[in-house]
mmCIF file with all atom_site columns, C-alpha atoms in Angstrom:
data_model
loop_
_atom_site.group_PDB
_atom_site.id
_atom_site.type_symbol
_atom_site.label_atom_id
_atom_site.label_alt_id
_atom_site.label_comp_id
_atom_site.label_asym_id
_atom_site.label_entity_id
_atom_site.label_seq_id
_atom_site.pdbx_PDB_ins_code
_atom_site.Cartn_x
_atom_site.Cartn_y
_atom_site.Cartn_z
_atom_site.occupancy
_atom_site.B_iso_or_equiv
_atom_site.pdbx_formal_charge
_atom_site.auth_seq_id
_atom_site.auth_comp_id
_atom_site.auth_asym_id
_atom_site.auth_atom_id
_atom_site.pdbx_PDB_model_num
ATOM 1   C CA . GLY A 1 1   ? 97.230  76.946  97.793  1.00 60.00 ? 4   GLY A CA 1
ATOM 2   C CA . ALA A 1 2   ? 97.913  80.686  98.118  1.00 78.00 ? 5   ALA A CA 1
ATOM 3   C CA . VAL A 1 3   ? 101.463 80.420  99.408  1.00 88.00 ? 6   VAL A CA 1
ATOM 4   C CA . VAL A 1 4   ? 103.675 83.485  99.560  1.00 93.00 ? 7   VAL A CA 1
ATOM 5   C CA . SER A 1 5   ? 107.363 83.213  100.348 1.00 94.00 ? 8   SER A CA 1
ATOM 6   C CA . GLN A 1 6   ? 109.705 85.938  101.468 1.00 95.00 ? 9   GLN A CA 1
ATOM 7   C CA . HIS A 1 7   ? 113.477 86.035  101.643 1.00 95.00 ? 10  HIS A CA 1
ATOM 8   C CA . PRO A 1 8   ? 115.510 86.552  103.671 1.00 95.00 ? 11  PRO A CA 1
ATOM 9   C CA . SER A 1 9   ? 113.745 85.725  106.939 1.00 93.00 ? 12  SER A CA 1
ATOM 10  C CA . TRP A 1 10  ? 115.990 88.041  108.850 1.00 92.00 ? 13  TRP A CA 1
ATOM 11  C CA . VAL A 1 11  ? 118.927 90.277  108.117 1.00 95.00 ? 14  VAL A CA 1
ATOM 12  C CA . ILE A 1 12  ? 121.339 92.295  110.190 1.00 94.00 ? 15  ILE A CA 1
ATOM 13  C CA . CYS A 1 13  ? 123.258 95.016  108.400 1.00 94.00 ? 16  CYS A CA 1
ATOM 14  C CA . LYS A 1 14  ? 125.365 98.057  109.078 1.00 95.00 ? 17  LYS A CA 1
ATOM 15  C CA . SER A 1 15  ? 123.998 101.545 108.822 1.00 95.00 ? 18  SER A CA 1
ATOM 16  C CA . GLY A 1 16  ? 124.319 102.949 105.304 1.00 95.00 ? 19  GLY A CA 1
ATOM 17  C CA . THR A 1 17  ? 124.049 99.661  103.442 1.00 95.00 ? 20  THR A CA 1
ATOM 18  C CA . SER A 1 18  ? 121.182 98.588  101.203 1.00 95.00 ? 21  SER A CA 1
ATOM 19  C CA . VAL A 1 19  ? 119.063 95.507  101.768 1.00 96.00 ? 22  VAL A CA 1
ATOM 20  C CA . LYS A 1 20  ? 116.885 93.727  99.207  1.00 96.00 ? 23  LYS A CA 1
ATOM 21  C CA . ILE A 1 21  ? 113.881 91.659  100.258 1.00 97.00 ? 24  ILE A CA 1
ATOM 22  C CA . GLU A 1 22  ? 112.120 89.303  97.840  1.00 96.00 ? 25  GLU A CA 1
ATOM 23  C CA . CYS A 1 23  ? 108.455 88.352  97.865  1.00 95.00 ? 26  CYS A CA 1
ATOM 24  C CA . ARG A 1 24  ? 107.170 85.501  95.713  1.00 95.00 ? 27  ARG A CA 1
ATOM 25  C CA . SER A 1 25  ? 103.721 84.067  95.121  1.00 92.00 ? 28  SER A CA 1
ATOM 26  C CA . LEU A 1 26  ? 104.402 80.360  94.711  1.00 92.00 ? 29  LEU A CA 1
ATOM 27  C CA . ASP A 1 27  ? 101.176 78.908  93.368  1.00 87.00 ? 30  ASP A CA 1
ATOM 28  C CA . PHE A 1 28  ? 99.310  81.798  91.800  1.00 86.00 ? 31  PHE A CA 1
ATOM 29  C CA . GLN A 1 29  ? 100.001 84.869  89.734  1.00 87.00 ? 32  GLN A CA 1
ATOM 30  C CA . ALA A 1 30  ? 99.726  88.152  91.520  1.00 86.00 ? 33  ALA A CA 1
ATOM 31  C CA . THR A 1 31  ? 99.396  91.333  89.518  1.00 84.00 ? 34  THR A CA 1
ATOM 32  C CA . THR A 1 32  ? 99.336  93.220  92.786  1.00 89.00 ? 35  THR A CA 1
ATOM 33  C CA . MET A 1 33  ? 101.546 92.787  95.815  1.00 93.00 ? 36  MET A CA 1
ATOM 34  C CA . PHE A 1 34  ? 101.769 94.897  98.928  1.00 94.00 ? 37  PHE A CA 1
ATOM 35  C CA . TRP A 1 35  ? 104.549 95.840  101.315 1.00 96.00 ? 38  TRP A CA 1
ATOM 36  C CA . TYR A 1 36  ? 103.857 96.441  104.982 1.00 95.00 ? 39  TYR A CA 1
ATOM 37  C CA . ARG A 1 37  ? 105.947 97.373  107.953 1.00 95.00 ? 40  ARG A CA 1
ATOM 38  C CA . GLN A 1 38  ? 105.225 96.479  111.554 1.00 93.00 ? 41  GLN A CA 1
ATOM 39  C CA . PHE A 1 39  ? 106.977 97.994  114.554 1.00 91.00 ? 42  PHE A CA 1
ATOM 40  C CA . PRO A 1 40  ? 106.790 96.213  117.927 1.00 86.00 ? 43  PRO A CA 1
ATOM 41  C CA . LYS A 1 41  ? 103.326 96.260  119.488 1.00 82.00 ? 44  LYS A CA 1
ATOM 42  C CA . GLN A 1 42  ? 101.927 98.207  116.552 1.00 87.00 ? 45  GLN A CA 1
ATOM 43  C CA . SER A 1 43  ? 99.646  97.278  113.697 1.00 88.00 ? 46  SER A CA 1
ATOM 44  C CA . LEU A 1 44  ? 100.774 96.536  110.171 1.00 91.00 ? 47  LEU A CA 1
ATOM 45  C CA . MET A 1 45  ? 101.127 99.712  108.169 1.00 93.00 ? 48  MET A CA 1
ATOM 46  C CA . LEU A 1 46  ? 100.877 99.633  104.401 1.00 93.00 ? 49  LEU A CA 1
ATOM 47  C CA . MET A 1 47  ? 103.976 101.135 102.813 1.00 95.00 ? 50  MET A CA 1
ATOM 48  C CA . ALA A 1 48  ? 103.253 100.669 99.122  1.00 94.00 ? 51  ALA A CA 1
ATOM 49  C CA . THR A 1 49  ? 101.287 98.800  96.515  1.00 92.00 ? 52  THR A CA 1
ATOM 50  C CA . SER A 1 50  ? 103.372 97.023  93.903  1.00 89.00 ? 53  SER A CA 1
ATOM 51  C CA . ASN A 1 51  ? 101.845 96.579  90.461  1.00 86.00 ? 54  ASN A CA 1
ATOM 52  C CA . GLU A 1 52  ? 103.367 94.251  87.899  1.00 85.00 ? 55  GLU A CA 1
ATOM 53  C CA . GLY A 1 53  ? 104.826 96.172  85.008  1.00 83.00 ? 56  GLY A CA 1
ATOM 54  C CA . SER A 1 54  ? 104.221 99.635  86.426  1.00 85.00 ? 57  SER A CA 1
ATOM 55  C CA . LYS A 1 55  ? 105.434 101.934 89.167  1.00 88.00 ? 58  LYS A CA 1
ATOM 56  C CA . ALA A 1 56  ? 104.560 101.248 92.754  1.00 92.00 ? 59  ALA A CA 1
ATOM 57  C CA . THR A 1 57  ? 102.084 103.418 94.610  1.00 92.00 ? 60  THR A CA 1
ATOM 58  C CA . TYR A 1 58  ? 103.450 104.677 97.920  1.00 95.00 ? 61  TYR A CA 1
ATOM 59  C CA . GLU A 1 59  ? 101.459 105.613 100.997 1.00 93.00 ? 62  GLU A CA 1
ATOM 60  C CA . GLN A 1 60  ? 101.759 109.075 102.429 1.00 92.00 ? 63  GLN A CA 1
ATOM 61  C CA . GLY A 1 61  ? 104.965 109.546 104.392 1.00 93.00 ? 64  GLY A CA 1
ATOM 62  C CA . VAL A 1 62  ? 106.851 106.667 102.753 1.00 94.00 ? 65  VAL A CA 1
ATOM 63  C CA . GLU A 1 63  ? 109.910 107.799 100.816 1.00 94.00 ? 66  GLU A CA 1
ATOM 64  C CA . LYS A 1 64  ? 109.891 106.185 97.381  1.00 92.00 ? 67  LYS A CA 1
ATOM 65  C CA . ASP A 1 65  ? 113.600 106.884 96.851  1.00 94.00 ? 68  ASP A CA 1
ATOM 66  C CA . LYS A 1 66  ? 114.464 105.103 100.058 1.00 96.00 ? 69  LYS A CA 1
ATOM 67  C CA . PHE A 1 67  ? 112.194 102.098 99.628  1.00 96.00 ? 70  PHE A CA 1
ATOM 68  C CA . LEU A 1 68  ? 112.617 100.947 96.049  1.00 95.00 ? 71  LEU A CA 1
ATOM 69  C CA . ILE A 1 69  ? 110.027 98.512  94.766  1.00 94.00 ? 72  ILE A CA 1
ATOM 70  C CA . ASN A 1 70  ? 110.277 96.432  91.630  1.00 91.00 ? 73  ASN A CA 1
ATOM 71  C CA . HIS A 1 71  ? 107.516 94.081  90.443  1.00 89.00 ? 74  HIS A CA 1
ATOM 72  C CA . ALA A 1 72  ? 109.209 92.531  87.438  1.00 82.00 ? 75  ALA A CA 1
ATOM 73  C CA . SER A 1 73  ? 107.009 89.457  87.043  1.00 88.00 ? 76  SER A CA 1
ATOM 74  C CA . LEU A 1 74  ? 103.627 88.133  88.086  1.00 88.00 ? 77  LEU A CA 1
ATOM 75  C CA . THR A 1 75  ? 105.209 86.151  90.908  1.00 91.00 ? 78  THR A CA 1
ATOM 76  C CA . LEU A 1 76  ? 107.997 88.369  92.210  1.00 93.00 ? 79  LEU A CA 1
ATOM 77  C CA . SER A 1 77  ? 108.216 91.750  93.888  1.00 94.00 ? 80  SER A CA 1
ATOM 78  C CA . THR A 1 78  ? 111.312 93.136  95.574  1.00 95.00 ? 81  THR A CA 1
ATOM 79  C CA . LEU A 1 79  ? 111.742 95.838  98.192  1.00 96.00 ? 82  LEU A CA 1
ATOM 80  C CA . THR A 1 80  ? 115.147 97.462  98.549  1.00 96.00 ? 83  THR A CA 1
ATOM 81  C CA . VAL A 1 81  ? 115.807 99.519  101.646 1.00 96.00 ? 84  VAL A CA 1
ATOM 82  C CA . THR A 1 82  ? 118.508 101.914 100.523 1.00 96.00 ? 85  THR A CA 1
ATOM 83  C CA . SER A 1 83  ? 121.033 103.460 102.892 1.00 95.00 ? 86  SER A CA 1
ATOM 84  C CA . ALA A 1 84  ? 119.405 101.745 105.844 1.00 95.00 ? 87  ALA A CA 1
ATOM 85  C CA . HIS A 1 85  ? 119.497 103.401 109.260 1.00 95.00 ? 88  HIS A CA 1
ATOM 86  C CA . PRO A 1 86  ? 118.670 102.030 112.717 1.00 95.00 ? 89  PRO A CA 1
ATOM 87  C CA . GLU A 1 87  ? 115.194 103.598 112.590 1.00 95.00 ? 90  GLU A CA 1
ATOM 88  C CA . ASP A 1 88  ? 114.455 101.386 109.564 1.00 96.00 ? 91  ASP A CA 1
ATOM 89  C CA . SER A 1 89  ? 114.757 98.320  111.788 1.00 96.00 ? 92  SER A CA 1
ATOM 90  C CA . SER A 1 90  ? 111.374 96.644  111.627 1.00 95.00 ? 93  SER A CA 1
ATOM 91  C CA . PHE A 1 91  ? 109.386 93.615  110.503 1.00 95.00 ? 94  PHE A CA 1
ATOM 92  C CA . TYR A 1 92  ? 108.721 93.920  106.776 1.00 97.00 ? 95  TYR A CA 1
ATOM 93  C CA . ILE A 1 93  ? 105.887 91.796  105.429 1.00 96.00 ? 96  ILE A CA 1
ATOM 94  C CA . CYS A 1 94  ? 104.724 91.397  101.866 1.00 95.00 ? 97  CYS A CA 1
ATOM 95  C CA . SER A 1 95  ? 101.399 90.129  100.670 1.00 93.00 ? 98  SER A CA 1
ATOM 96  C CA . ALA A 1 96  ? 100.023 89.045  97.339  1.00 91.00 ? 99  ALA A CA 1
ATOM 97  C CA . ARG A 1 97  ? 96.437  89.488  96.289  1.00 86.00 ? 100 ARG A CA 1
ATOM 98  C CA . GLN A 1 98  ? 94.724  86.376  95.070  1.00 77.00 ? 101 GLN A CA 1
ATOM 99  C CA . PRO A 1 99  ? 91.700  87.107  92.929  1.00 68.00 ? 102 PRO A CA 1
ATOM 100 C CA . PHE A 1 100 ? 88.192  86.160  93.974  1.00 61.00 ? 103 PHE A CA 1
ATOM 101 C CA . SER A 1 101 ? 88.058  82.805  95.675  1.00 55.00 ? 104 SER A CA 1
ATOM 102 C CA . ARG A 1 102 ? 85.009  80.717  96.400  1.00 50.00 ? 105 ARG A CA 1
ATOM 103 C CA . ARG A 1 103 ? 86.016  80.360  100.017 1.00 52.00 ? 106 ARG A CA 1
ATOM 104 C CA . ASP A 1 104 ? 86.304  84.027  100.756 1.00 51.00 ? 107 ASP A CA 1
ATOM 105 C CA . SER A 1 105 ? 83.957  85.503  98.127  1.00 51.00 ? 108 SER A CA 1
ATOM 106 C CA . THR A 1 106 ? 86.346  88.388  97.629  1.00 58.00 ? 109 THR A CA 1
ATOM 107 C CA . ASP A 1 107 ? 89.895  89.148  96.645  1.00 66.00 ? 110 ASP A CA 1
ATOM 108 C CA . THR A 1 108 ? 92.129  88.091  99.487  1.00 77.00 ? 111 THR A CA 1
ATOM 109 C CA . GLN A 1 109 ? 95.618  89.060  100.492 1.00 84.00 ? 112 GLN A CA 1
ATOM 110 C CA . TYR A 1 110 ? 97.958  86.296  101.575 1.00 87.00 ? 113 TYR A CA 1
ATOM 111 C CA . PHE A 1 111 ? 101.016 87.211  103.542 1.00 91.00 ? 114 PHE A CA 1
ATOM 112 C CA . GLY A 1 112 ? 104.619 86.154  103.337 1.00 94.00 ? 115 GLY A CA 1
ATOM 113 C CA . PRO A 1 113 ? 106.400 85.063  106.517 1.00 93.00 ? 116 PRO A CA 1
ATOM 114 C CA . GLY A 1 114 ? 108.055 88.437  106.937 1.00 94.00 ? 117 GLY A CA 1
ATOM 115 C CA . THR A 1 115 ? 111.620 89.717  107.086 1.00 96.00 ? 118 THR A CA 1
ATOM 116 C CA . ARG A 1 116 ? 113.042 91.017  110.321 1.00 95.00 ? 119 ARG A CA 1
ATOM 117 C CA . LEU A 1 117 ? 115.519 93.781  109.537 1.00 96.00 ? 120 LEU A CA 1
ATOM 118 C CA . THR A 1 118 ? 117.975 95.015  112.157 1.00 95.00 ? 121 THR A CA 1
ATOM 119 C CA . VAL A 1 119 ? 120.212 97.916  111.241 1.00 95.00 ? 122 VAL A CA 1
ATOM 120 C CA . LEU A 1 120 ? 123.169 98.431  113.539 1.00 95.00 ? 123 LEU A CA 1
ATOM 121 C CA . ARG B 2 1   ? 90.041  108.438 115.949 1.00 70.00 ? 16  ARG B CA 1
ATOM 122 C CA . LYS B 2 2   ? 91.766  105.316 114.652 1.00 79.00 ? 17  LYS B CA 1
ATOM 123 C CA . GLU B 2 3   ? 90.357  103.776 111.492 1.00 89.00 ? 18  GLU B CA 1
ATOM 124 C CA . VAL B 2 4   ? 90.123  100.366 113.138 1.00 93.00 ? 19  VAL B CA 1
ATOM 125 C CA . GLU B 2 5   ? 89.987  100.068 116.909 1.00 93.00 ? 20  GLU B CA 1
ATOM 126 C CA . GLN B 2 6   ? 90.423  97.000  119.040 1.00 94.00 ? 21  GLN B CA 1
ATOM 127 C CA . ASP B 2 7   ? 90.922  96.359  122.734 1.00 88.00 ? 22  ASP B CA 1
ATOM 128 C CA . PRO B 2 8   ? 94.576  95.261  122.901 1.00 87.00 ? 23  PRO B CA 1
ATOM 129 C CA . GLY B 2 9   ? 94.022  92.897  125.823 1.00 86.00 ? 24  GLY B CA 1
ATOM 130 C CA . PRO B 2 10  ? 95.619  90.624  126.804 1.00 91.00 ? 25  PRO B CA 1
ATOM 131 C CA . PHE B 2 11  ? 92.681  88.384  127.461 1.00 93.00 ? 26  PHE B CA 1
ATOM 132 C CA . ASN B 2 12  ? 93.721  85.496  129.703 1.00 95.00 ? 27  ASN B CA 1
ATOM 133 C CA . VAL B 2 13  ? 91.160  82.695  129.621 1.00 95.00 ? 28  VAL B CA 1
ATOM 134 C CA . PRO B 2 14  ? 91.149  79.078  130.767 1.00 95.00 ? 29  PRO B CA 1
ATOM 135 C CA . GLU B 2 15  ? 91.109  76.289  128.250 1.00 96.00 ? 30  GLU B CA 1
ATOM 136 C CA . GLY B 2 16  ? 87.555  75.506  127.160 1.00 95.00 ? 31  GLY B CA 1
ATOM 137 C CA . ALA B 2 17  ? 86.266  79.025  127.762 1.00 95.00 ? 32  ALA B CA 1
ATOM 138 C CA . THR B 2 18  ? 84.281  81.069  125.289 1.00 96.00 ? 33  THR B CA 1
ATOM 139 C CA . VAL B 2 19  ? 85.778  84.450  124.479 1.00 95.00 ? 34  VAL B CA 1
ATOM 140 C CA . ALA B 2 20  ? 84.609  87.330  122.285 1.00 95.00 ? 35  ALA B CA 1
ATOM 141 C CA . PHE B 2 21  ? 86.541  90.145  120.678 1.00 93.00 ? 36  PHE B CA 1
ATOM 142 C CA . ASN B 2 22  ? 85.098  93.359  119.327 1.00 94.00 ? 37  ASN B CA 1
ATOM 143 C CA . CYS B 2 23  ? 86.278  95.827  116.764 1.00 95.00 ? 38  CYS B CA 1
ATOM 144 C CA . THR B 2 24  ? 84.925  99.123  115.473 1.00 95.00 ? 39  THR B CA 1
ATOM 145 C CA . TYR B 2 25  ? 85.773  100.870 112.241 1.00 94.00 ? 40  TYR B CA 1
ATOM 146 C CA . SER B 2 26  ? 85.392  104.526 111.376 1.00 93.00 ? 41  SER B CA 1
ATOM 147 C CA . ASN B 2 27  ? 84.762  104.565 107.628 1.00 90.00 ? 42  ASN B CA 1
ATOM 148 C CA . SER B 2 28  ? 81.187  103.662 106.803 1.00 89.00 ? 43  SER B CA 1
ATOM 149 C CA . ALA B 2 29  ? 82.150  103.117 103.162 1.00 87.00 ? 44  ALA B CA 1
ATOM 150 C CA . SER B 2 30  ? 84.290  100.096 104.052 1.00 88.00 ? 45  SER B CA 1
ATOM 151 C CA . GLN B 2 31  ? 83.440  97.129  101.887 1.00 85.00 ? 46  GLN B CA 1
ATOM 152 C CA . SER B 2 32  ? 85.023  93.959  103.225 1.00 88.00 ? 47  SER B CA 1
ATOM 153 C CA . PHE B 2 33  ? 85.975  92.757  106.652 1.00 92.00 ? 48  PHE B CA 1
ATOM 154 C CA . PHE B 2 34  ? 88.259  90.052  107.959 1.00 92.00 ? 49  PHE B CA 1
ATOM 155 C CA . TRP B 2 35  ? 89.753  88.530  111.041 1.00 95.00 ? 50  TRP B CA 1
ATOM 156 C CA . TYR B 2 36  ? 93.417  87.567  110.796 1.00 94.00 ? 51  TYR B CA 1
ATOM 157 C CA . ARG B 2 37  ? 95.477  85.702  113.344 1.00 95.00 ? 52  ARG B CA 1
ATOM 158 C CA . GLN B 2 38  ? 99.086  86.626  114.051 1.00 94.00 ? 53  GLN B CA 1
ATOM 159 C CA . ASP B 2 39  ? 101.413 84.522  116.166 1.00 93.00 ? 54  ASP B CA 1
ATOM 160 C CA . CYS B 2 40  ? 104.370 86.139  117.862 1.00 88.00 ? 55  CYS B CA 1
ATOM 161 C CA . ARG B 2 41  ? 106.978 87.279  115.318 1.00 83.00 ? 56  ARG B CA 1
ATOM 162 C CA . LYS B 2 42  ? 105.061 85.673  112.445 1.00 89.00 ? 57  LYS B CA 1
ATOM 163 C CA . GLU B 2 43  ? 103.002 86.922  109.539 1.00 89.00 ? 58  GLU B CA 1
ATOM 164 C CA . PRO B 2 44  ? 99.224  87.411  109.766 1.00 91.00 ? 59  PRO B CA 1
ATOM 165 C CA . LYS B 2 45  ? 97.117  84.528  108.516 1.00 90.00 ? 60  LYS B CA 1
ATOM 166 C CA . LEU B 2 46  ? 93.546  84.844  107.335 1.00 88.00 ? 61  LEU B CA 1
ATOM 167 C CA . LEU B 2 47  ? 91.154  83.354  109.865 1.00 93.00 ? 62  LEU B CA 1
ATOM 168 C CA . MET B 2 48  ? 87.865  84.232  108.217 1.00 92.00 ? 63  MET B CA 1
ATOM 169 C CA . SER B 2 49  ? 85.962  86.813  106.270 1.00 89.00 ? 64  SER B CA 1
ATOM 170 C CA . VAL B 2 50  ? 83.085  88.569  108.005 1.00 91.00 ? 65  VAL B CA 1
ATOM 171 C CA . TYR B 2 51  ? 79.614  88.999  106.507 1.00 82.00 ? 66  TYR B CA 1
ATOM 172 C CA . SER B 2 52  ? 76.503  90.824  107.629 1.00 82.00 ? 67  SER B CA 1
ATOM 173 C CA . SER B 2 53  ? 74.664  87.522  107.791 1.00 84.00 ? 68  SER B CA 1
ATOM 174 C CA . GLY B 2 54  ? 77.282  86.174  110.164 1.00 85.00 ? 69  GLY B CA 1
ATOM 175 C CA . ASN B 2 55  ? 79.485  83.232  109.428 1.00 90.00 ? 70  ASN B CA 1
ATOM 176 C CA . GLU B 2 56  ? 80.788  80.294  111.346 1.00 93.00 ? 71  GLU B CA 1
ATOM 177 C CA . ASP B 2 57  ? 83.852  78.119  110.861 1.00 93.00 ? 72  ASP B CA 1
ATOM 178 C CA . GLY B 2 58  ? 84.091  75.384  113.449 1.00 95.00 ? 73  GLY B CA 1
ATOM 179 C CA . ARG B 2 59  ? 84.585  77.011  116.847 1.00 97.00 ? 74  ARG B CA 1
ATOM 180 C CA . PHE B 2 60  ? 84.838  80.495  115.356 1.00 97.00 ? 75  PHE B CA 1
ATOM 181 C CA . THR B 2 61  ? 81.891  82.788  114.638 1.00 96.00 ? 76  THR B CA 1
ATOM 182 C CA . ALA B 2 62  ? 82.196  86.232  113.109 1.00 95.00 ? 77  ALA B CA 1
ATOM 183 C CA . GLN B 2 63  ? 79.543  88.911  112.904 1.00 94.00 ? 78  GLN B CA 1
ATOM 184 C CA . LEU B 2 64  ? 79.286  92.283  111.193 1.00 94.00 ? 79  LEU B CA 1
ATOM 185 C CA . ASN B 2 65  ? 76.951  95.104  112.157 1.00 93.00 ? 80  ASN B CA 1
ATOM 186 C CA . ARG B 2 66  ? 77.183  97.742  109.443 1.00 92.00 ? 81  ARG B CA 1
ATOM 187 C CA . ALA B 2 67  ? 74.816  100.157 111.171 1.00 92.00 ? 82  ALA B CA 1
ATOM 188 C CA . SER B 2 68  ? 77.018  100.267 114.260 1.00 93.00 ? 83  SER B CA 1
ATOM 189 C CA . GLN B 2 69  ? 80.244  99.766  112.302 1.00 94.00 ? 84  GLN B CA 1
ATOM 190 C CA . TYR B 2 70  ? 81.100  96.920  114.583 1.00 93.00 ? 85  TYR B CA 1
ATOM 191 C CA . ILE B 2 71  ? 82.712  93.520  114.009 1.00 95.00 ? 86  ILE B CA 1
ATOM 192 C CA . SER B 2 72  ? 82.940  90.649  116.430 1.00 95.00 ? 87  SER B CA 1
ATOM 193 C CA . LEU B 2 73  ? 84.716  87.321  116.732 1.00 96.00 ? 88  LEU B CA 1
ATOM 194 C CA . LEU B 2 74  ? 83.564  84.576  119.070 1.00 96.00 ? 89  LEU B CA 1
ATOM 195 C CA . ILE B 2 75  ? 85.779  81.614  119.936 1.00 96.00 ? 90  ILE B CA 1
ATOM 196 C CA . ARG B 2 76  ? 84.118  78.668  121.650 1.00 97.00 ? 91  ARG B CA 1
ATOM 197 C CA . ASP B 2 77  ? 85.854  75.886  123.564 1.00 96.00 ? 92  ASP B CA 1
ATOM 198 C CA . SER B 2 78  ? 89.162  77.713  123.366 1.00 97.00 ? 93  SER B CA 1
ATOM 199 C CA . LYS B 2 79  ? 92.361  75.674  122.972 1.00 97.00 ? 94  LYS B CA 1
ATOM 200 C CA . LEU B 2 80  ? 95.900  76.426  124.054 1.00 97.00 ? 95  LEU B CA 1
ATOM 201 C CA . SER B 2 81  ? 96.744  76.701  120.363 1.00 96.00 ? 96  SER B CA 1
ATOM 202 C CA . ASP B 2 82  ? 94.313  79.600  120.004 1.00 97.00 ? 97  ASP B CA 1
ATOM 203 C CA . SER B 2 83  ? 96.767  81.808  121.903 1.00 97.00 ? 98  SER B CA 1
ATOM 204 C CA . ALA B 2 84  ? 97.717  84.533  119.435 1.00 96.00 ? 99  ALA B CA 1
ATOM 205 C CA . THR B 2 85  ? 96.935  88.104  118.482 1.00 95.00 ? 100 THR B CA 1
ATOM 206 C CA . TYR B 2 86  ? 93.701  88.539  116.536 1.00 96.00 ? 101 TYR B CA 1
ATOM 207 C CA . LEU B 2 87  ? 93.683  91.327  114.004 1.00 95.00 ? 102 LEU B CA 1
ATOM 208 C CA . CYS B 2 88  ? 90.546  93.046  112.818 1.00 95.00 ? 103 CYS B CA 1
ATOM 209 C CA . VAL B 2 89  ? 91.039  94.083  109.202 1.00 93.00 ? 104 VAL B CA 1
ATOM 210 C CA . VAL B 2 90  ? 88.913  96.345  107.047 1.00 93.00 ? 105 VAL B CA 1
ATOM 211 C CA . ASP B 2 91  ? 89.103  96.755  103.284 1.00 89.00 ? 106 ASP B CA 1
ATOM 212 C CA . LEU B 2 92  ? 87.935  100.198 102.245 1.00 80.00 ? 107 LEU B CA 1
ATOM 213 C CA . THR B 2 93  ? 87.693  99.462  98.544  1.00 75.00 ? 108 THR B CA 1
ATOM 214 C CA . GLY B 2 94  ? 86.447  95.873  98.597  1.00 68.00 ? 109 GLY B CA 1
ATOM 215 C CA . GLY B 2 95  ? 88.901  94.830  95.934  1.00 69.00 ? 110 GLY B CA 1
ATOM 216 C CA . GLY B 2 96  ? 91.570  93.575  98.279  1.00 67.00 ? 111 GLY B CA 1
ATOM 217 C CA . ASN B 2 97  ? 93.593  96.696  97.618  1.00 71.00 ? 112 ASN B CA 1
ATOM 218 C CA . LYS B 2 98  ? 93.564  98.688  100.801 1.00 80.00 ? 113 LYS B CA 1
ATOM 219 C CA . LEU B 2 99  ? 93.609  96.709  104.001 1.00 88.00 ? 114 LEU B CA 1
ATOM 220 C CA . THR B 2 100 ? 93.616  98.642  107.248 1.00 91.00 ? 115 THR B CA 1
ATOM 221 C CA . PHE B 2 101 ? 94.676  96.690  110.299 1.00 92.00 ? 116 PHE B CA 1
ATOM 222 C CA . GLY B 2 102 ? 93.714  97.131  113.906 1.00 93.00 ? 117 GLY B CA 1
ATOM 223 C CA . THR B 2 103 ? 96.495  96.823  116.461 1.00 91.00 ? 118 THR B CA 1
ATOM 224 C CA . GLY B 2 104 ? 95.171  93.427  117.451 1.00 93.00 ? 119 GLY B CA 1
ATOM 225 C CA . THR B 2 105 ? 93.762  91.787  120.545 1.00 94.00 ? 120 THR B CA 1
ATOM 226 C CA . GLN B 2 106 ? 96.056  89.398  122.350 1.00 95.00 ? 121 GLN B CA 1
ATOM 227 C CA . LEU B 2 107 ? 94.550  86.144  123.593 1.00 96.00 ? 122 LEU B CA 1
ATOM 228 C CA . LYS B 2 108 ? 96.275  83.835  126.059 1.00 96.00 ? 123 LYS B CA 1
ATOM 229 C CA . VAL B 2 109 ? 94.607  80.505  126.714 1.00 96.00 ? 124 VAL B CA 1
ATOM 230 C CA . GLU B 2 110 ? 95.847  78.849  129.896 1.00 95.00 ? 125 GLU B CA 1
ATOM 231 C CA . LEU B 2 111 ? 95.531  75.390  131.439 1.00 91.00 ? 126 LEU B CA 1
#
């Protein structure tokens, strides 16, 4: 259980284009999903929290007009990188929060496989 | 000071060795603690939660010391397949809402 998928796995695009990344929880409903970014040799940094049916909450320093998040259903959140530039090239990872599980005794985040974005 | 600090390594150990990783966190109000494993160019995967009483899962033992704000992970009888980066993760709120990741400790298990 607790499988999260992410598409596409990787994308290469030209500077100035927009890229949409999908995150799906396959076997559970997730009212909350998260978007992270990881640069080489650095830790995952939370970009925003995506709440089903409401606006996303962005972390300090993350431009909400550049990184558009839509959480239209309990199993799908999308991140659109608008007008992408080379400095946006990174590993984007989503996660979905699964409510309290017996195994972990707390809410747990499960991660998608990530999307490697390269902007030329 | 970083919110979650780990020694980046790499730790190169022979197969069968016992290896321990440490992690410190700065916010004493942190509620939940985890170890995740991340393979190269892959997503993090939950290895285990960490409790004050200590918990064990096969060859892996995790320990939390709230007074010292210190978390540890012990791997016994290490396998080649244990080679990965181990991420110390702290949840400030305890509701799975705000995970803060360390930069990870890289482990390389060699023949």
